[in-house]
mmCIF file of C-alpha atoms in Angstrom:
data_model
loop_
_atom_site.group_PDB
_atom_site.id
_atom_site.type_symbol
_atom_site.label_atom_id
_atom_site.label_comp_id
_atom_site.label_asym_id
_atom_site.label_seq_id
_atom_site.Cartn_x
_atom_site.Cartn_y
_atom_site.Cartn_z
ATOM 1 C CA LYS B 7 84.079 73.474 -152.466
ATOM 2 C CA GLY B 8 87.772 73.556 -153.286
ATOM 3 C CA LYS B 9 88.901 72.013 -156.575
ATOM 4 C CA THR B 10 92.042 72.139 -158.694
ATOM 5 C CA TYR B 11 91.790 72.271 -162.500
ATOM 6 C CA ALA B 12 94.671 71.226 -164.759
ATOM 7 C CA ILE B 13 94.434 73.828 -167.522
ATOM 8 C CA ARG B 14 96.914 75.485 -169.870
ATOM 9 C CA GLY B 15 99.955 74.003 -168.175
ATOM 10 C CA LEU B 16 99.090 74.878 -164.579
ATOM 11 C CA ASN B 17 97.095 73.518 -161.670
ATOM 12 C CA MET B 18 94.561 76.250 -160.898
ATOM 13 C CA TYR B 19 93.049 76.150 -157.425
ATOM 14 C CA THR B 20 89.409 77.248 -157.153
ATOM 15 C CA GLU B 21 86.613 77.497 -154.613
ATOM 16 C CA THR B 22 82.893 77.992 -155.224
ATOM 17 C CA TYR B 23 80.211 79.261 -152.865
ATOM 18 C CA GLY B 24 76.448 79.627 -153.171
ATOM 19 C CA LYS B 25 74.031 78.983 -156.007
ATOM 20 C CA GLY B 26 72.663 81.016 -158.886
ATOM 21 C CA GLN B 27 74.181 82.801 -161.856
ATOM 22 C CA PRO B 28 77.982 82.390 -161.995
ATOM 23 C CA LEU B 29 80.028 85.277 -160.579
ATOM 24 C CA LEU B 30 83.788 85.147 -161.151
ATOM 25 C CA ILE B 31 85.915 87.244 -158.749
ATOM 26 C CA ILE B 32 89.567 87.919 -159.689
ATOM 27 C CA HIS B 33 92.242 89.016 -157.199
ATOM 28 C CA GLY B 34 95.238 91.323 -157.640
ATOM 29 C CA ASN B 35 99.016 90.984 -157.914
ATOM 30 C CA GLY B 36 100.608 88.835 -155.222
ATOM 31 C CA GLY B 37 97.247 88.146 -153.596
ATOM 32 C CA SER B 38 94.827 85.265 -153.536
ATOM 33 C CA MET B 39 91.130 84.543 -153.315
ATOM 34 C CA LYS B 40 91.387 85.279 -149.575
ATOM 35 C CA ASP B 41 91.403 88.975 -150.478
ATOM 36 C CA PHE B 42 87.639 88.744 -151.062
ATOM 37 C CA ILE B 43 86.491 87.545 -147.652
ATOM 38 C CA ASN B 44 84.309 90.666 -147.513
ATOM 39 C CA GLN B 45 82.562 89.846 -150.788
ATOM 40 C CA VAL B 46 81.900 86.094 -150.691
ATOM 41 C CA PRO B 47 79.331 86.011 -147.839
ATOM 42 C CA TYR B 48 77.399 88.844 -149.485
ATOM 43 C CA PHE B 49 77.332 87.658 -153.087
ATOM 44 C CA MET B 50 76.904 83.932 -152.382
ATOM 45 C CA GLN B 51 73.361 84.686 -151.253
ATOM 46 C CA HIS B 52 72.366 85.288 -154.886
ATOM 47 C CA TYR B 53 75.189 83.961 -157.072
ATOM 48 C CA GLN B 54 77.410 80.959 -157.569
ATOM 49 C CA VAL B 55 80.621 82.711 -156.532
ATOM 50 C CA ILE B 56 83.717 81.346 -158.303
ATOM 51 C CA MET B 57 87.169 82.286 -157.102
ATOM 52 C CA ALA B 58 90.565 81.110 -158.238
ATOM 53 C CA ASP B 59 94.165 81.787 -157.352
ATOM 54 C CA ASN B 60 95.951 83.253 -160.383
ATOM 55 C CA ARG B 61 98.875 81.281 -161.777
ATOM 56 C CA ALA B 62 102.013 81.634 -159.611
ATOM 57 C CA GLN B 63 99.898 82.999 -156.766
ATOM 58 C CA GLY B 64 98.022 81.536 -153.819
ATOM 59 C CA ARG B 65 97.656 77.794 -154.281
ATOM 60 C CA SER B 66 97.945 77.759 -158.082
ATOM 61 C CA THR B 67 101.175 76.509 -159.611
ATOM 62 C CA ASP B 68 103.122 77.887 -162.559
ATOM 63 C CA ASN B 69 106.436 76.576 -163.849
ATOM 64 C CA SER B 70 106.981 79.116 -166.645
ATOM 65 C CA ASP B 71 109.638 81.826 -166.419
ATOM 66 C CA SER B 72 107.373 84.702 -167.458
ATOM 67 C CA LEU B 73 103.847 85.925 -166.903
ATOM 68 C CA THR B 74 101.428 88.152 -168.819
ATOM 69 C CA TYR B 75 97.961 89.502 -168.161
ATOM 70 C CA GLU B 76 96.802 88.066 -171.491
ATOM 71 C CA GLN B 77 97.963 84.651 -170.297
ATOM 72 C CA MET B 78 95.920 84.958 -167.097
ATOM 73 C CA ALA B 79 92.822 86.210 -168.919
ATOM 74 C CA ASP B 80 93.031 83.150 -171.170
ATOM 75 C CA ASP B 81 93.391 81.003 -168.033
ATOM 76 C CA TYR B 82 90.054 82.283 -166.759
ATOM 77 C CA ALA B 83 88.345 81.626 -170.080
ATOM 78 C CA ALA B 84 89.710 78.067 -169.976
ATOM 79 C CA LEU B 85 88.598 77.697 -166.362
ATOM 80 C CA LEU B 86 85.022 78.669 -167.224
ATOM 81 C CA ASP B 87 85.107 76.142 -170.073
ATOM 82 C CA ALA B 88 86.391 73.445 -167.718
ATOM 83 C CA MET B 89 83.560 74.271 -165.311
ATOM 84 C CA LYS B 90 81.081 74.121 -168.231
ATOM 85 C CA ILE B 91 80.091 77.761 -167.699
ATOM 86 C CA ASP B 92 79.238 79.690 -170.862
ATOM 87 C CA SER B 93 79.451 83.165 -169.300
ATOM 88 C CA ALA B 94 79.674 84.864 -165.919
ATOM 89 C CA TYR B 95 79.396 88.147 -164.115
ATOM 90 C CA VAL B 96 82.930 89.329 -163.289
ATOM 91 C CA ILE B 97 84.499 91.420 -160.513
ATOM 92 C CA GLY B 98 88.194 92.304 -160.729
ATOM 93 C CA TRP B 99 90.354 94.263 -158.290
ATOM 94 C CA SER B 100 93.682 95.836 -159.304
ATOM 95 C CA ASP B 101 95.465 93.258 -161.507
ATOM 96 C CA GLY B 102 92.189 91.354 -161.356
ATOM 97 C CA GLY B 103 90.554 94.375 -162.972
ATOM 98 C CA ILE B 104 93.137 94.256 -165.762
ATOM 99 C CA ASN B 105 92.398 90.546 -166.192
ATOM 100 C CA GLY B 106 88.676 91.329 -166.277
ATOM 101 C CA LEU B 107 89.141 93.918 -169.024
ATOM 102 C CA LEU B 108 91.261 91.500 -171.056
ATOM 103 C CA LEU B 109 88.771 88.688 -170.531
ATOM 104 C CA ALA B 110 86.052 90.939 -171.979
ATOM 105 C CA ILE B 111 88.365 91.938 -174.862
ATOM 106 C CA ARG B 112 89.753 88.492 -175.720
ATOM 107 C CA HIS B 113 86.743 86.346 -174.778
ATOM 108 C CA PRO B 114 83.696 88.656 -174.966
ATOM 109 C CA GLU B 115 81.251 85.763 -174.895
ATOM 110 C CA LYS B 116 82.442 84.868 -171.379
ATOM 111 C CA VAL B 117 81.438 88.119 -169.646
ATOM 112 C CA LYS B 118 77.829 89.083 -168.883
ATOM 113 C CA LYS B 119 78.696 92.224 -166.922
ATOM 114 C CA LEU B 120 82.013 93.483 -165.612
ATOM 115 C CA ALA B 121 82.972 95.518 -162.521
ATOM 116 C CA VAL B 122 86.619 96.582 -162.226
ATOM 117 C CA THR B 123 88.310 98.631 -159.521
ATOM 118 C CA GLY B 124 91.842 100.030 -159.544
ATOM 119 C CA ALA B 125 92.676 98.809 -163.063
ATOM 120 C CA ASN B 126 95.138 100.395 -165.486
ATOM 121 C CA LEU B 127 95.920 100.066 -169.191
ATOM 122 C CA TRP B 128 99.675 100.711 -169.104
ATOM 123 C CA PRO B 129 102.308 100.963 -166.355
ATOM 124 C CA ASP B 130 103.884 104.417 -166.737
ATOM 125 C CA SER B 131 103.336 107.594 -164.698
ATOM 126 C CA THR B 132 100.466 108.758 -166.895
ATOM 127 C CA ALA B 133 98.479 105.875 -165.382
ATOM 128 C CA VAL B 134 100.135 105.157 -162.013
ATOM 129 C CA TYR B 135 101.227 107.836 -159.564
ATOM 130 C CA GLN B 136 104.996 108.395 -159.623
ATOM 131 C CA ASP B 137 105.361 107.965 -155.856
ATOM 132 C CA VAL B 138 103.866 104.464 -156.212
ATOM 133 C CA ILE B 139 106.273 103.630 -159.042
ATOM 134 C CA ASP B 140 109.150 104.844 -156.840
ATOM 135 C CA LEU B 141 108.087 102.373 -154.135
ATOM 136 C CA ILE B 142 108.182 99.418 -156.521
ATOM 137 C CA GLN B 143 111.314 100.203 -158.531
ATOM 138 C CA PRO B 144 113.988 99.248 -155.907
ATOM 139 C CA GLY B 145 112.614 95.739 -155.444
ATOM 140 C CA TYR B 146 112.227 95.338 -159.205
ATOM 141 C CA LYS B 147 115.812 96.422 -159.913
ATOM 142 C CA ALA B 148 117.209 94.198 -157.171
ATOM 143 C CA VAL B 149 115.491 91.036 -158.381
ATOM 144 C CA MET B 150 116.306 91.792 -162.039
ATOM 145 C CA GLN B 151 120.014 92.127 -161.242
ATOM 146 C CA LYS B 152 120.304 89.018 -159.081
ATOM 147 C CA ALA B 153 121.808 85.988 -160.833
ATOM 148 C CA ASN B 154 120.836 82.961 -158.758
ATOM 149 C CA LEU B 155 117.238 83.133 -157.658
ATOM 150 C CA THR B 156 115.348 80.884 -155.276
ATOM 151 C CA GLU B 157 111.963 79.583 -156.413
ATOM 152 C CA ARG B 158 110.268 82.227 -154.293
ATOM 153 C CA GLU B 159 112.422 84.957 -155.852
ATOM 154 C CA LYS B 160 111.607 83.668 -159.343
ATOM 155 C CA THR B 161 107.916 84.081 -158.571
ATOM 156 C CA SER B 162 108.540 87.526 -157.104
ATOM 157 C CA LYS B 163 110.414 88.491 -160.273
ATOM 158 C CA LYS B 164 107.482 87.456 -162.476
ATOM 159 C CA LEU B 165 105.015 89.445 -160.378
ATOM 160 C CA LEU B 166 107.218 92.544 -160.168
ATOM 161 C CA ARG B 167 107.749 92.478 -163.916
ATOM 162 C CA LEU B 168 103.983 92.475 -164.336
ATOM 163 C CA LEU B 169 103.702 95.637 -162.226
ATOM 164 C CA VAL B 170 106.549 97.509 -163.883
ATOM 165 C CA GLU B 171 106.380 96.379 -167.518
ATOM 166 C CA GLN B 172 102.692 95.616 -168.097
ATOM 167 C CA PRO B 173 99.841 95.835 -169.018
ATOM 168 C CA ASN B 174 99.902 97.221 -172.548
ATOM 169 C CA ILE B 175 96.231 97.644 -173.456
ATOM 170 C CA THR B 176 95.191 100.174 -176.094
ATOM 171 C CA THR B 177 92.062 102.308 -176.027
ATOM 172 C CA SER B 178 91.169 100.704 -179.369
ATOM 173 C CA GLN B 179 91.057 97.344 -177.587
ATOM 174 C CA LEU B 180 88.829 98.842 -174.889
ATOM 175 C CA ASN B 181 86.480 100.080 -177.609
ATOM 176 C CA THR B 182 85.677 96.456 -178.460
ATOM 177 C CA ILE B 183 84.173 95.722 -175.017
ATOM 178 C CA GLN B 184 80.414 95.366 -175.417
ATOM 179 C CA CYS B 185 79.299 94.110 -172.007
ATOM 180 C CA PRO B 186 77.976 96.639 -169.467
ATOM 181 C CA THR B 187 80.921 97.703 -167.317
ATOM 182 C CA LEU B 188 81.226 99.491 -163.987
ATOM 183 C CA VAL B 189 84.592 101.277 -163.751
ATOM 184 C CA ILE B 190 85.591 101.997 -160.133
ATOM 185 C CA GLY B 191 88.447 103.842 -158.477
ATOM 186 C CA GLY B 192 89.369 105.716 -155.321
ATOM 187 C CA ASP B 193 89.971 109.448 -155.492
ATOM 188 C CA HIS B 194 93.389 108.748 -153.910
ATOM 189 C CA ASP B 195 93.983 105.415 -155.657
ATOM 190 C CA VAL B 196 97.396 104.246 -156.882
ATOM 191 C CA ILE B 197 95.847 104.724 -160.337
ATOM 192 C CA ARG B 198 95.381 108.309 -161.464
ATOM 193 C CA GLU B 199 91.752 109.413 -161.504
ATOM 194 C CA GLU B 200 92.128 110.710 -165.064
ATOM 195 C CA HIS B 201 93.312 107.260 -166.144
ATOM 196 C CA THR B 202 90.272 105.602 -164.569
ATOM 197 C CA LEU B 203 88.190 108.189 -166.424
ATOM 198 C CA LEU B 204 89.988 107.244 -169.650
ATOM 199 C CA ILE B 205 89.002 103.602 -169.186
ATOM 200 C CA TYR B 206 85.384 104.599 -168.568
ATOM 201 C CA ARG B 207 85.255 106.844 -171.637
ATOM 202 C CA ASN B 208 86.532 104.132 -173.960
ATOM 203 C CA ILE B 209 83.942 101.474 -173.085
ATOM 204 C CA SER B 210 80.667 102.184 -174.844
ATOM 205 C CA ARG B 211 78.332 100.801 -172.174
ATOM 206 C CA ALA B 212 80.052 101.930 -168.986
ATOM 207 C CA TYR B 213 79.286 103.627 -165.698
ATOM 208 C CA LEU B 214 81.878 105.448 -163.586
ATOM 209 C CA TRP B 215 82.144 105.378 -159.780
ATOM 210 C CA ILE B 216 84.909 107.280 -157.995
ATOM 211 C CA LEU B 217 84.825 106.769 -154.227
ATOM 212 C CA PRO B 218 85.729 109.822 -152.148
ATOM 213 C CA ASN B 219 88.324 109.562 -149.372
ATOM 214 C CA SER B 220 89.476 106.239 -150.827
ATOM 215 C CA GLY B 221 92.742 104.615 -151.836
ATOM 216 C CA HIS B 222 93.209 101.392 -153.802
ATOM 217 C CA SER B 223 91.416 98.988 -151.442
ATOM 218 C CA THR B 224 87.826 99.861 -152.294
ATOM 219 C CA PRO B 225 86.496 96.277 -151.735
ATOM 220 C CA VAL B 226 87.984 96.279 -148.225
ATOM 221 C CA VAL B 227 87.726 99.802 -146.781
ATOM 222 C CA TYR B 228 84.304 100.431 -148.337
ATOM 223 C CA LYS B 229 83.121 96.834 -148.423
ATOM 224 C CA ASN B 230 79.434 97.535 -147.700
ATOM 225 C CA GLN B 231 79.105 100.296 -150.309
ATOM 226 C CA PHE B 232 81.182 98.312 -152.783
ATOM 227 C CA ASN B 233 79.086 95.157 -152.443
ATOM 228 C CA ALA B 234 75.745 96.953 -152.602
ATOM 229 C CA THR B 235 76.691 99.129 -155.584
ATOM 230 C CA VAL B 236 78.160 96.273 -157.622
ATOM 231 C CA ALA B 237 75.184 94.039 -156.794
ATOM 232 C CA ASP B 238 72.770 96.751 -157.931
ATOM 233 C CA PHE B 239 74.752 97.182 -161.153
ATOM 234 C CA PHE B 240 74.576 93.440 -161.868
ATOM 235 C CA ALA B 241 70.858 93.230 -161.091
ATOM 236 C CA SER B 242 69.713 96.307 -163.046
ATOM 237 C CA ASP B 243 69.314 96.851 -166.777
ATOM 238 C CA PHE B 244 71.970 99.098 -168.284
ATOM 239 C CA ARG B 245 70.641 102.595 -169.066
ATOM 240 C CA ASP B 246 71.781 104.711 -171.995
ATOM 241 C CA ILE B 247 71.671 108.210 -170.546
ATOM 242 C CA ASN B 248 71.757 110.905 -173.206
ATOM 243 C CA LYS B 249 69.891 113.937 -174.541
ATOM 244 C CA GLU B 250 66.919 114.718 -172.308
ATOM 245 C CA LYS B 251 67.719 111.709 -170.084
ATOM 246 C CA ARG B 252 70.742 113.615 -168.787
ATOM 247 C CA PHE B 253 68.362 115.820 -166.794
ATOM 248 C CA ASN B 254 66.955 112.839 -164.842
#
C-alpha cells in the first residue's frame, strides 16, 4: 500500500508489501524504490517489505537547498517511528548503503541486521575509482557554476553535491556498529575493492561478499544470488569464526 508520511519537513512516499518482520530497503542516488523490483517479490514472501523514496527523489518532496546522508538516515529513523516499528532488517544499495551504515551508527536500536552493497565512506579516489569521478565532475562543475537554476536543476545540484562532496564517515564511527552486517561489492564496482574491504574490517560483526565479474548493480545483474544470499544472512545466526573455527 502506498502512503505518504509528513516527517522532518518533507512528505516521504512509501510502499509496503507482504507480512512478517519489517525489512527496510533503501535506494541509491537519483533513484527510487522502483530500483528494487527484483527484490520485492522475493522478500515479501517472508517479510513486511518497506520502501521509501529518499527526500528530493522519486515521489518524496524536499524544499531545502542542501542534502546530507546524515539527514536521510535520520529520515528513515523517523519513518520507522511514524510506522510504529521499533527495528527492522535493512538492505541498502549505493547511497542507500551509506544511509544504512549511518542508520546503524546514528540509530543503532533501529537495525536488526544490515546488508549494504556498493557503499563508500568518503568520496575521493581512495574510495571511488578515478574514471568514475571523471564522469561525474563535468556535470557537477556545470551545475555549480550556473546562476539561475530551474527546480529540476536545483535537485540535480543537491544530488551531485552528495556524490562529489560526501559522505564523510570515519572508521571510528564504523567501529560503533554492533548489528550483524553483510558488506557486498562487485569486483569491478565503482567503489574500490580495498575500500569495501576497509568497511568490512571496521565492523566487528561483519561478513564480506565480493561478487566476481560484477559492477555496481549487484541487486540487478545478480538478482537471484543477491536475494538468496541476503535472505540466508538475515535468517541465520551470526557466527564468530576464529581460531580453530577458521579451518571449518
